[in-house]
XYZ file of C-alpha atoms in Angstrom:
365
model
C -17.231 2.960 -5.844
C -14.606 0.463 -6.979
C -17.210 -2.264 -6.502
C -19.963 -0.454 -7.909
C -18.199 0.048 -11.134
C -18.503 -3.776 -11.676
C -22.227 -3.466 -11.596
C -22.816 -2.392 -14.955
C -22.439 0.487 -17.286
C -24.960 2.807 -18.900
C -24.857 0.406 -21.956
C -24.306 -3.113 -20.435
C -25.564 -5.006 -17.406
C -22.913 -6.682 -14.789
C -23.817 -9.860 -16.215
C -23.190 -8.717 -19.905
C -19.499 -7.253 -18.758
C -18.689 -10.432 -17.067
C -19.924 -12.601 -20.126
C -17.778 -10.491 -22.457
C -14.683 -11.381 -20.384
C -15.408 -14.863 -19.759
C -15.886 -15.545 -23.489
C -12.463 -14.784 -24.120
C -10.978 -16.439 -21.220
C -9.845 -13.024 -19.573
C -9.553 -11.764 -16.221
C -11.193 -8.627 -14.915
C -10.472 -7.232 -11.449
C -9.666 -4.199 -9.412
C -8.074 -3.142 -6.076
C -7.668 0.029 -4.008
C -4.683 1.467 -2.099
C -4.351 4.599 -0.092
C -3.477 6.640 -3.161
C -5.094 4.785 -6.208
C -7.698 2.542 -7.476
C -6.482 0.152 -10.013
C -8.813 -1.615 -12.501
C -7.112 -4.457 -14.608
C -7.976 -6.560 -17.664
C -5.979 -9.614 -18.984
C -7.042 -11.015 -22.154
C -5.282 -12.960 -25.137
C -3.814 -10.607 -27.799
C -6.533 -10.845 -30.530
C -9.030 -9.569 -27.700
C -7.184 -6.535 -26.975
C -9.497 -4.121 -28.491
C -12.484 -5.576 -26.830
C -10.555 -5.086 -23.496
C -9.620 -1.463 -23.819
C -13.172 -0.603 -24.895
C -14.818 -2.491 -22.005
C -12.301 -1.100 -19.535
C -13.253 2.629 -20.809
C -16.728 1.674 -20.629
C -16.702 0.540 -17.060
C -14.384 3.362 -15.736
C -15.993 6.274 -17.474
C -19.710 5.337 -17.780
C -20.721 3.384 -14.836
C -24.359 2.930 -13.849
C -24.109 3.678 -10.180
C -27.544 2.929 -9.338
C -29.026 3.252 -5.691
C -30.015 -0.280 -5.489
C -26.502 -1.540 -6.081
C -25.277 0.975 -3.646
C -27.293 -0.796 -0.801
C -25.919 -4.102 -1.759
C -22.316 -2.943 -1.882
C -22.842 -0.981 1.390
C -23.529 -4.080 3.243
C -20.558 -5.985 1.593
C -17.946 -3.323 2.570
C -19.435 -3.013 5.932
C -18.733 -6.757 6.306
C -15.339 -6.428 5.098
C -14.747 -3.489 7.620
C -15.803 -5.758 10.490
C -13.752 -8.391 9.582
C -10.905 -6.042 9.331
C -11.648 -5.011 13.051
C -11.550 -8.578 14.000
C -8.265 -9.270 12.455
C -5.378 -7.838 14.943
C -2.753 -7.504 12.217
C -5.068 -5.487 10.304
C -6.319 -3.350 13.071
C -2.835 -2.604 14.308
C -1.773 -1.008 11.003
C -5.151 1.062 10.666
C -4.383 2.562 13.939
C -0.724 3.131 13.003
C -1.590 4.830 9.816
C -4.138 7.253 11.413
C -1.402 8.234 14.051
C 1.259 8.745 11.363
C -1.023 10.938 9.051
C -3.565 12.314 11.059
C -6.441 14.222 9.319
C -5.179 13.137 6.031
C -6.471 10.533 3.439
C -3.286 8.513 3.661
C -4.081 7.970 7.317
C -7.391 6.621 6.647
C -8.454 2.998 6.179
C -8.893 2.336 2.525
C -12.391 0.893 3.323
C -13.490 4.443 5.097
C -15.134 4.760 8.224
C -18.309 2.926 9.332
C -20.406 6.267 9.847
C -19.361 7.240 6.475
C -20.045 4.159 4.642
C -23.602 3.958 6.452
C -24.256 7.392 5.424
C -23.283 7.723 1.687
C -25.963 8.384 -0.832
C -26.077 7.665 -4.695
C -25.654 11.348 -5.406
C -22.448 11.563 -3.230
C -20.953 8.354 -5.240
C -21.904 10.089 -8.536
C -20.603 13.436 -7.522
C -17.275 11.584 -6.383
C -16.964 9.772 -9.593
C -17.385 12.988 -11.598
C -14.949 14.823 -9.464
C -11.886 12.304 -9.319
C -12.327 10.075 -12.334
C -10.697 12.624 -14.574
C -8.337 12.559 -17.611
C -5.594 14.197 -15.541
C -5.781 11.199 -12.873
C -5.936 8.568 -15.282
C -2.714 6.502 -15.774
C -3.101 3.711 -18.421
C -0.569 1.105 -18.436
C -0.167 -2.095 -20.434
C 2.538 -4.994 -20.667
C 2.879 -8.164 -22.826
C 1.584 -8.287 -26.386
C 0.802 -4.731 -26.990
C 2.278 -1.628 -28.871
C 2.678 1.726 -27.415
C 1.292 3.691 -30.507
C -1.803 1.552 -30.309
C -2.303 2.305 -26.525
C -1.608 5.980 -26.930
C -4.411 6.210 -29.667
C -6.876 4.055 -27.626
C -6.292 6.160 -24.377
C -8.355 9.049 -25.985
C -11.559 6.757 -24.922
C -10.736 7.535 -21.185
C -10.716 11.357 -21.524
C -13.047 12.525 -24.231
C -15.042 15.449 -22.942
C -13.939 15.238 -19.211
C -13.034 18.150 -17.267
C -9.874 18.223 -15.150
C -9.996 17.006 -11.585
C -9.116 18.230 -8.060
C -5.787 19.011 -6.374
C -4.517 16.869 -3.420
C -4.077 17.777 0.358
C -0.685 17.774 1.904
C -0.249 15.609 5.080
C 0.721 17.243 8.333
C 3.435 16.021 10.895
C 2.504 13.643 13.389
C 2.898 13.861 17.137
C 4.576 11.363 18.964
C 1.862 8.927 20.561
C 0.960 5.489 21.328
C -2.637 4.193 20.151
C -3.988 1.009 21.763
C -6.867 -1.178 21.367
C -7.911 -3.623 23.877
C -9.184 -6.918 22.362
C -9.827 -10.333 24.108
C -6.931 -12.267 22.290
C -3.886 -14.130 23.289
C -1.180 -11.859 21.790
C -0.124 -8.428 21.785
C 0.375 -6.979 18.198
C 2.811 -4.254 18.145
C 3.643 -1.853 15.200
C 5.947 1.144 15.398
C 5.971 3.701 12.621
C 7.677 6.804 11.400
C 7.269 9.250 8.636
C 9.687 8.688 5.712
C 10.355 10.222 2.199
C 8.125 10.097 -0.788
C 8.423 7.730 -3.435
C 10.933 9.826 -5.809
C 13.149 10.928 -2.822
C 16.941 10.566 -3.412
C 17.123 8.218 -0.281
C 14.696 5.546 -1.470
C 17.467 3.093 -2.641
C 19.094 3.361 0.918
C 15.718 2.998 2.479
C 15.189 -0.058 0.606
C 18.358 -1.720 1.826
C 17.641 -0.319 5.381
C 14.214 -2.205 5.258
C 15.899 -5.548 4.280
C 18.620 -5.242 6.757
C 16.360 -4.414 9.614
C 13.209 -7.057 9.102
C 12.997 -8.018 5.359
C 13.816 -11.589 5.958
C 15.353 -14.535 7.689
C 18.927 -12.801 7.904
C 17.488 -9.608 9.118
C 18.451 -8.118 12.450
C 15.053 -8.138 13.971
C 14.431 -11.622 12.513
C 17.667 -13.000 13.975
C 17.466 -11.159 17.343
C 13.769 -11.393 18.446
C 12.926 -14.916 16.847
C 15.814 -16.997 16.105
C 17.894 -16.025 19.302
C 15.431 -15.117 21.802
C 12.238 -17.011 20.516
C 10.028 -13.974 21.423
C 7.850 -13.813 18.540
C 6.912 -16.085 15.437
C 6.666 -13.120 12.928
C 8.760 -10.115 12.982
C 9.243 -7.768 9.902
C 9.630 -4.330 8.787
C 8.139 -2.485 5.781
C 8.207 0.801 3.964
C 5.395 2.354 1.833
C 6.060 5.598 -0.455
C 3.399 7.644 -1.784
C 3.673 10.721 -4.388
C 4.207 13.182 -1.607
C 4.892 11.204 1.722
C 5.910 7.903 3.097
C 6.312 5.654 6.129
C 8.439 3.026 7.751
C 7.035 0.263 9.881
C 8.024 -2.564 12.190
C 5.577 -5.378 13.260
C 5.724 -8.313 15.555
C 3.308 -10.147 17.559
C 4.237 -11.532 21.201
C 2.661 -12.992 24.481
C 1.738 -10.275 26.775
C 4.519 -11.290 29.281
C 7.145 -10.630 26.629
C 5.933 -7.252 25.501
C 8.272 -5.081 27.901
C 11.319 -7.335 26.877
C 10.512 -6.972 23.170
C 10.214 -3.336 23.306
C 13.533 -3.022 24.897
C 15.078 -5.107 22.218
C 13.548 -3.178 19.536
C 15.078 0.316 21.038
C 18.343 -1.666 21.345
C 18.429 -3.094 17.862
C 17.587 0.360 16.440
C 19.975 2.089 18.645
C 22.872 -0.112 17.798
C 21.963 0.468 13.940
C 22.080 4.066 14.391
C 25.396 4.276 16.296
C 27.430 1.476 14.614
C 25.770 1.154 11.021
C 25.569 -1.918 9.037
C 28.243 -4.554 7.998
C 29.466 -5.000 4.408
C 28.139 -8.646 4.539
C 24.625 -7.216 5.510
C 24.990 -4.577 2.750
C 25.995 -6.941 0.094
C 23.243 -9.531 0.933
C 20.610 -6.704 0.992
C 21.412 -5.153 -2.339
C 21.650 -8.759 -3.901
C 18.239 -9.579 -2.738
C 16.643 -6.366 -4.005
C 18.409 -6.521 -7.407
C 17.470 -10.091 -7.824
C 13.959 -10.020 -6.595
C 13.193 -7.099 -8.772
C 14.566 -8.976 -11.965
C 12.523 -12.069 -11.321
C 9.602 -10.032 -10.821
C 9.733 -8.636 -14.250
C 9.254 -12.033 -15.645
C 5.560 -11.732 -14.987
C 3.616 -9.359 -17.322
C 1.129 -8.520 -14.565
C 3.999 -7.208 -12.299
C 5.361 -5.329 -15.134
C 1.965 -3.575 -15.821
C 1.539 -2.810 -11.961
C 5.127 -1.258 -11.956
C 4.489 1.014 -14.862
C 1.164 2.078 -13.348
C 2.603 2.715 -9.882
C 5.556 4.480 -11.249
C 3.743 7.177 -13.113
C 0.951 7.461 -10.271
C 3.971 8.090 -7.750
C 6.413 10.198 -9.369
C 5.294 10.685 -12.972
C 8.089 8.638 -14.640
C 8.896 4.959 -14.840
C 12.604 4.457 -13.519
C 14.344 2.323 -16.022
C 15.571 -1.076 -14.724
C 19.350 -0.169 -15.173
C 18.898 3.045 -13.064
C 17.247 1.140 -10.319
C 20.094 -1.572 -10.074
C 22.712 1.392 -10.458
C 20.838 3.154 -7.626
C 21.124 0.089 -5.479
C 24.589 -0.692 -6.273
C 25.575 2.960 -5.081
C 24.028 2.663 -1.588
C 26.854 2.681 0.749
C 27.081 1.758 4.643
C 27.408 5.203 5.414
C 24.165 5.943 3.457
C 22.410 3.329 5.588
C 23.658 4.681 8.832
C 22.574 8.289 7.926
C 19.231 7.313 6.749
C 18.657 5.210 9.821
C 19.549 7.882 12.184
C 17.379 10.428 10.569
C 14.399 7.959 10.403
C 14.598 6.485 13.838
C 15.400 9.876 15.687
C 11.974 11.295 14.389
C 8.717 11.158 15.870
C 7.581 7.668 16.420
C 4.027 6.551 16.356
C 3.185 3.043 18.015
C 0.330 0.887 17.975
C -0.885 -2.064 20.030
C -3.667 -4.516 19.873
C -4.020 -6.926 22.597
C -5.556 -7.841 25.919
C -6.681 -4.809 27.928
C -4.347 -5.890 30.844
C -1.208 -5.751 28.250
C -2.196 -2.566 26.525
C -3.740 -0.549 29.349
C -0.548 0.828 30.844
C -0.167 2.714 27.089
C -3.594 4.324 27.062
C -6.739 2.964 25.045
C -9.158 3.810 22.563
């Protein structure tokens, strides 16, 4: 659907839409995450009225023709096949499905091949009518724009539209290992745990934990696995928070002969973190990094716009910068140890992609 909305509206062709943006030196694009689809326009201030009008037209009144569906169906299938051929994409696709079984957050953003192949124009139109509703739109702007003007223009996105549908709640995962055999040289390994939602009180502690464990070149996993042992080139952790759930993951790629050693090292590092906590130096570095990187990110208007939209989509409010800085500053070593212990003693999902001989002992799909 994201692709089809760029194929024209009930009033303009795709060429006319693109020409309107090009004529003012603008940028018009979109992306889809596990919880939202985002359409964004960037134009010089004198053309903001054109931008908001065009954005509303594209999102609310798309053409959605069967001919365009066939073209974009093939594009998405090619994109999906490319993801399946990319081990570090596939390992996270399988990890998400294991963490959130039978729930949209666990499904690949692109969908499933059989679903994509079977979609009809009527189903696409029905989906648009059900989900592109006023109570689901979040309109965010940054730069040379006034709040009152944007509020007035926001009516263009909701005139005459009915409320949308409610969301499902994810089920807890079972502990498991998901493997995929591929004729490649390395084993791509990802571990994941369910974690709190985006508005949870422990969100700041979890961000600090992420940086201490695998957020950069001073992190424990990077130091232990790459710098001291040379067992992997890339090793990192990440956490994703949604409106009603979240996940924490670690990832690395290593030679098959090192897989057993790497898994033991991972267990040891996580165990030590839960048992002994973090040092004051680790805490200071992590909090300083997170605060500094956030402040530097605010220098970009696109980043500010994305921050506003993501905040309203996730928790229904924008957390003031000062509140974020205070939240980070108040994180203690005891908080990190408590959050780490809760997280890493919960049910874990493991995903492996690599040569059959390396992943076969863990099962296969």
